[in-house]
Coordinates of C-alpha atoms in Angstrom, one line a residue:
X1 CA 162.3 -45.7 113.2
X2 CA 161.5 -41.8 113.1
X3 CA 162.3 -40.3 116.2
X4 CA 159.6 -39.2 118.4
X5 CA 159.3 -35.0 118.5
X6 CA 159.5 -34.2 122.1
X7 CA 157.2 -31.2 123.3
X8 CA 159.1 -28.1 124.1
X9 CA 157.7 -26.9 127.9
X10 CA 156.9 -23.2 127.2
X11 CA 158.3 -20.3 129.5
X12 CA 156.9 -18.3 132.0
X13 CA 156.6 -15.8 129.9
X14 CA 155.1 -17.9 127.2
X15 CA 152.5 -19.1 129.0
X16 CA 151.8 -16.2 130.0
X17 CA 150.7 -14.9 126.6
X18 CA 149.4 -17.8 125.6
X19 CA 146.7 -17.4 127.8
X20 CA 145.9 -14.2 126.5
X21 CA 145.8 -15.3 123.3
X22 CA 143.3 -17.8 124.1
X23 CA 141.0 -15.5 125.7
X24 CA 141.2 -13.4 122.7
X25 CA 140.5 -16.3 120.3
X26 CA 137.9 -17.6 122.4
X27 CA 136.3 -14.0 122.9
X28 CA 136.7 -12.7 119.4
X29 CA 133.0 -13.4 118.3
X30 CA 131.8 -10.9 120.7
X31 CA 133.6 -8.1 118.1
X32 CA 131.1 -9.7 115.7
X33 CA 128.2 -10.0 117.7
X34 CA 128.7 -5.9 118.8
X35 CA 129.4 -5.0 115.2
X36 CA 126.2 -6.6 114.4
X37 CA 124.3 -4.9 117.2
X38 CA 126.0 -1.7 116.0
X39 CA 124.4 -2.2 112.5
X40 CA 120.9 -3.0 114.1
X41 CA 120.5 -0.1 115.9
X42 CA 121.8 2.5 113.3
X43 CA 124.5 3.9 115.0
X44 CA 126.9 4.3 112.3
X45 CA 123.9 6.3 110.4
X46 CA 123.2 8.3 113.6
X47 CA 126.6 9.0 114.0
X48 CA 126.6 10.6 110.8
X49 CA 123.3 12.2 111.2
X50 CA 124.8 14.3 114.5
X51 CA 127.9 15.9 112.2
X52 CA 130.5 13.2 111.9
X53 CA 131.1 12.5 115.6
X54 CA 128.7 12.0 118.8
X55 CA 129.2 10.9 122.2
X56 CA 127.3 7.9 124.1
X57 CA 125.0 10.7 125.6
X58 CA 124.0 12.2 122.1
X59 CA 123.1 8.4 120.6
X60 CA 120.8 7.4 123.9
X61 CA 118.8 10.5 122.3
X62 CA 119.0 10.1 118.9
X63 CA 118.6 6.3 118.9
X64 CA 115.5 6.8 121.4
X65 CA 117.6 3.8 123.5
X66 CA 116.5 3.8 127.6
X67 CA 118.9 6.0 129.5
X68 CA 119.7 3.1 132.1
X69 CA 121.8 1.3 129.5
X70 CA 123.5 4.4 128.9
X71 CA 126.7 2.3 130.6
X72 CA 126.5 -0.7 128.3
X73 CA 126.4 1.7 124.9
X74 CA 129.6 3.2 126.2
X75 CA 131.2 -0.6 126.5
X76 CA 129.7 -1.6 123.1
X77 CA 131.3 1.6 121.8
X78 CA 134.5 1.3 123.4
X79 CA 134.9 -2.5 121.9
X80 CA 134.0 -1.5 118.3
X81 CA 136.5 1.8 118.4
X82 CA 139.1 -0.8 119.8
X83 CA 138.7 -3.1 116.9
X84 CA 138.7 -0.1 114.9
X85 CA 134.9 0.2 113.7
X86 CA 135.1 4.2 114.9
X87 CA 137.7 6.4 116.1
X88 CA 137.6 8.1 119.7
X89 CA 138.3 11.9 120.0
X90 CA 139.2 12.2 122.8
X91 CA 139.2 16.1 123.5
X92 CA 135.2 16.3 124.7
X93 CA 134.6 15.4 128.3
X94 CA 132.9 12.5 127.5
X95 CA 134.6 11.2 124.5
X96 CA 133.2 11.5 121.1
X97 CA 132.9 8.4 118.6
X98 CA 133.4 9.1 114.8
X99 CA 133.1 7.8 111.8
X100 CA 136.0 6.7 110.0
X101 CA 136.6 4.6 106.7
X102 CA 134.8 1.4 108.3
X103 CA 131.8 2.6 109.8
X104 CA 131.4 4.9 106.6
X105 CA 130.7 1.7 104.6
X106 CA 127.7 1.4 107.1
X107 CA 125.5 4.6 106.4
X108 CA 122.9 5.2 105.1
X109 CA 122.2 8.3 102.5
X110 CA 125.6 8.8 101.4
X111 CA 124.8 10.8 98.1
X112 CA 128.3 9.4 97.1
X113 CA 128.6 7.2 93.8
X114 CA 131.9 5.3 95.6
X115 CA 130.3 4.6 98.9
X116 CA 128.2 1.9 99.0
X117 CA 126.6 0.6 102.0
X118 CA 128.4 -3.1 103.4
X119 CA 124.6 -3.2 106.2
X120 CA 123.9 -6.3 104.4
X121 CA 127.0 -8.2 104.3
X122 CA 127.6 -7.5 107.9
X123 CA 123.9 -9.1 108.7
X124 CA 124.2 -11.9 106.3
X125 CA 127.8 -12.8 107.7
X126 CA 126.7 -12.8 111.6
X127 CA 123.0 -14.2 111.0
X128 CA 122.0 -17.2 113.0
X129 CA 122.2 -19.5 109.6
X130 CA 126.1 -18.7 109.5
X131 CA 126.5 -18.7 113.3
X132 CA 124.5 -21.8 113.7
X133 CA 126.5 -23.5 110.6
X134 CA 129.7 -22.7 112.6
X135 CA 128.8 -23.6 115.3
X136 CA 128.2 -27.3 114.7
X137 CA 131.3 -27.8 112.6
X138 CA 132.7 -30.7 114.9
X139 CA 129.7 -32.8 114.4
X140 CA 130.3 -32.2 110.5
X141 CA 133.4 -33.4 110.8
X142 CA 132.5 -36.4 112.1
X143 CA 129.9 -37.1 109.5
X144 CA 131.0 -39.1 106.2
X145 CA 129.5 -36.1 103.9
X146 CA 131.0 -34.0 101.5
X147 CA 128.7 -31.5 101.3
X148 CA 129.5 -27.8 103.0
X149 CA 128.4 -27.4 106.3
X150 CA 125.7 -24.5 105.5
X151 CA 124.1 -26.5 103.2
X152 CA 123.9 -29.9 105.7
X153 CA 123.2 -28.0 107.9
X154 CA 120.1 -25.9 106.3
X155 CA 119.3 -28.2 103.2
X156 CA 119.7 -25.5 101.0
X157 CA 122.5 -23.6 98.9
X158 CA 123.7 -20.0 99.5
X159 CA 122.2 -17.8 96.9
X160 CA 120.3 -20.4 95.1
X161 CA 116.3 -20.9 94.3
X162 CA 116.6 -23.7 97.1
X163 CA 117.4 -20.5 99.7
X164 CA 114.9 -18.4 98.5
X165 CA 112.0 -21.3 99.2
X166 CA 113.7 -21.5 102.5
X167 CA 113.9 -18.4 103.7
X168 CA 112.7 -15.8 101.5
X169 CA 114.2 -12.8 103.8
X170 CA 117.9 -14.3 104.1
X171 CA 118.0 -15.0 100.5
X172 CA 117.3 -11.5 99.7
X173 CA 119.8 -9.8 102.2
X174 CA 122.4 -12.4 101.2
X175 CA 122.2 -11.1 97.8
X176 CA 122.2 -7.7 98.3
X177 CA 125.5 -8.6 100.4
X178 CA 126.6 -9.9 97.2
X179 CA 126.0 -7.3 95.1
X180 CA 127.6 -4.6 97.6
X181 CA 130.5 -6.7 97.2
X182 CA 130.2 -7.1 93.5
X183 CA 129.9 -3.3 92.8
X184 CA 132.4 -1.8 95.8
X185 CA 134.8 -0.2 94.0
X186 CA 134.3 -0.7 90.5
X187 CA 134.7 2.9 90.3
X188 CA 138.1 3.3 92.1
X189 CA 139.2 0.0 89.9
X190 CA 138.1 1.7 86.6
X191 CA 140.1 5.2 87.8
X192 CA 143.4 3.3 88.8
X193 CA 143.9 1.2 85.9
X194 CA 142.5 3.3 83.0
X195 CA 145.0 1.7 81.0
X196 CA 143.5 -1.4 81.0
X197 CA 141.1 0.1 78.8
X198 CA 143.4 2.6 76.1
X199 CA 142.0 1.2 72.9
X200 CA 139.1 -0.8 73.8
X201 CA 135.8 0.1 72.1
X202 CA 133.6 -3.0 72.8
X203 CA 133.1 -4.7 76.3
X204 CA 130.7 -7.7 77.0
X205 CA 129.8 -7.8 80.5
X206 CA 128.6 -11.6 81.7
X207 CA 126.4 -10.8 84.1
X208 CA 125.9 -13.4 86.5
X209 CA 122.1 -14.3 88.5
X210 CA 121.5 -11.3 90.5
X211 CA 121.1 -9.8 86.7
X212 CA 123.0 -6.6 88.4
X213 CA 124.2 -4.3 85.9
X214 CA 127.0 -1.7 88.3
X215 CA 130.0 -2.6 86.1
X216 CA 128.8 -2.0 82.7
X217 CA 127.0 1.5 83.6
X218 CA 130.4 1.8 85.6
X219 CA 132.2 1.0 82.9
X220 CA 130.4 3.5 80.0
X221 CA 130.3 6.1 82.6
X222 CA 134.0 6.3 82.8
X223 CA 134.7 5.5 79.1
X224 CA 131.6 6.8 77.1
X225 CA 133.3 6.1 73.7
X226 CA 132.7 2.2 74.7
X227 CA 129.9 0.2 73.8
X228 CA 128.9 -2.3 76.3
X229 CA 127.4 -5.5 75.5
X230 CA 125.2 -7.3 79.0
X231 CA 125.0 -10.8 78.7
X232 CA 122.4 -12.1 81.1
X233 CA 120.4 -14.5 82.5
X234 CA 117.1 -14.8 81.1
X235 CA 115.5 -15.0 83.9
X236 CA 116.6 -11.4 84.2
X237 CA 115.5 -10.0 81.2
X238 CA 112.2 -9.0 82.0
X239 CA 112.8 -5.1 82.7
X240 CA 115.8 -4.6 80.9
X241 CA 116.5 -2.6 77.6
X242 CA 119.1 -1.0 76.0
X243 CA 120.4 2.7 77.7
X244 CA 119.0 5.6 75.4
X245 CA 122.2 6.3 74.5
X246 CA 123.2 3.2 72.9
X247 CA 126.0 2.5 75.0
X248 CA 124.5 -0.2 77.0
X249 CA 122.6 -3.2 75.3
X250 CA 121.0 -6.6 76.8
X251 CA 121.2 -10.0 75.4
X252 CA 119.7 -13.2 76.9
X253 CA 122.0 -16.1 77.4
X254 CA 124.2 -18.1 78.7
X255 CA 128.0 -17.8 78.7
X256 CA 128.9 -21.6 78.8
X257 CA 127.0 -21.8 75.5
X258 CA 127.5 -17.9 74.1
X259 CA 129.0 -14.9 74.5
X260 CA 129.0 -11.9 72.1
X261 CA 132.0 -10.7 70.3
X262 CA 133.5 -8.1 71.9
X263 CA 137.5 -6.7 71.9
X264 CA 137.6 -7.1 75.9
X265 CA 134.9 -9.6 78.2
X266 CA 134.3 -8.9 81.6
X267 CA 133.9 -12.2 83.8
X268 CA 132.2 -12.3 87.4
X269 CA 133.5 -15.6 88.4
X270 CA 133.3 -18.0 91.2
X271 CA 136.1 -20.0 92.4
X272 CA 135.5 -21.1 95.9
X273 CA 132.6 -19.5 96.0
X274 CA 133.9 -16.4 96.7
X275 CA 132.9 -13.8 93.8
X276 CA 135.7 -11.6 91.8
X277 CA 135.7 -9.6 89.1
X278 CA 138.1 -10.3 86.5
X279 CA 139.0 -8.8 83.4
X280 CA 139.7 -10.9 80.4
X281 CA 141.0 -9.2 77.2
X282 CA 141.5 -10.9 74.0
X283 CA 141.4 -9.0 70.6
X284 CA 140.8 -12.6 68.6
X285 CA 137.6 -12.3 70.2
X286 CA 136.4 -10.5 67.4
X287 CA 136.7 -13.2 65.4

């Protein structure tokens, strides 16, 4: 017979932390919720709209927020700097918030080709349909269904037709979630492994529902001697034709049934239903 495993009594000390660490766990969400609220209001955008930096005075004036909750900004501000959303200089009276390499990924009118705004993923992540989904994950559990909690929950699949008959505006920000994922840093993954590429002339590029096209313009951009075959969904055809230069051409399709010769394909797969981009090489493709 196994021997029973005996609970070890935790110290002082031990419990001490523990308890901390609960309230932290228990607690966490509100980081969410304020990064969310953050989002809403615009203040990463306003932030960058007053030079870079701007204290809880400045963004009651240039968010045209009631001065009375003056008090609360500077909590919400002080929570997302501590979970390191901004950074704090320190130096003004006040104290300045600015932007730093998170909250860059949430403003608007960057004229940058690398920055692309995350506004959407953030929304989509900390909307009630997640929240709500997460929230009744015991009572899943105690169901006899297989079927992931979003969808019993809401009837309906993330980024699917069923999702768009539910609720049109979710199904469009989830999606351009999606495809700010999808495209951030194709750029800085096409300069820091060039060599992925010495040789290639021909790419095809399976595009995947959203019919988005980033890589492969990405892709000729950076290596303008390659030809870049689009393999999409023809659903997503209407509106598409080939770039002027010839670089870039558009073929209906499938990829389970088809996909056209190239030296090197370029996959956007699902496995878990997260989305990667993968790079597949394979010179008997040709044949």
């Amino acid at each position: 017979m196994a021997a029973q495993a005996q609970t070890v009594v935790p110290t002082d000390a031990e419990l001490v932390q523990a308890q901390a660490d609960l309230w932290r766990h228990s607690l966490y969400y509100l980081t969410s919720m304020a990064l969310k609220c953050a989002v809403e209001l615009n203040i990463p955008t306003a932030i960058h709209r007053l030079g870079g930096a701007a204290t809880p005075t400045d963004l009651i004036s240039a968010l045209s927020l009631p001065a009375a909750k003056l008090p609360f900004l500077r909590r919400l501000l002080r929570l997302l700097a501590a979970s390191g959303v901004f950074s704090v200089d320190r130096s003004a009276e006040e104290g300045k918030y600015c932007i730093n390499p998170v909250s860059y990924l949430l403003v608007d009118g960057i004229p940058d080709e690398v920055h692309i705004n995350h506004t959407s993923f953030v929304l989509t992540a900390t909307s009630t349909r997640y929240v709500d989904a997460a929230m009744g994950l015991a009572d899943w559990f105690k169901k006899d269904v297989v079927t992931p909690p979003f969808e019993e929950l809401h009837g309906a699949t993330l980024f699917h037709e069923s999702m768009e008959s539910l609720d049109a505006d979710f199904h469009k920000m989830a999606n351009e979630a999606l495809e700010a994922h999808d495209n951030f840093g194709i750029p800085i993954a096409l300069r820091e492994f060039r060599d992925l590429f010495n040789g290639i002339q021909s790419v095809t590029y399976c595009c995947t529902g959203s019919g988005d096209d980033a890589a492969a313009r990405a892709i000729v951009k950076a290596f303008p001697h390659i030809k870049c075959t689009v393999l999409v969904d023809p659903k997503m055809m209407i509106g598409t034709k080939s770039s002027d230069d010839g670089l870039i051409s558009y073929v209906a399709g499938d990829m389970l049934n088809f996909i056209p010769p190239a030296q090197t394909v370029v996959l956007k797969v699902t496995i878990s239903r997260l989305y990667i981009m993968c790079f597949v090489a394979n010179q008997n493709f040709m044949n």
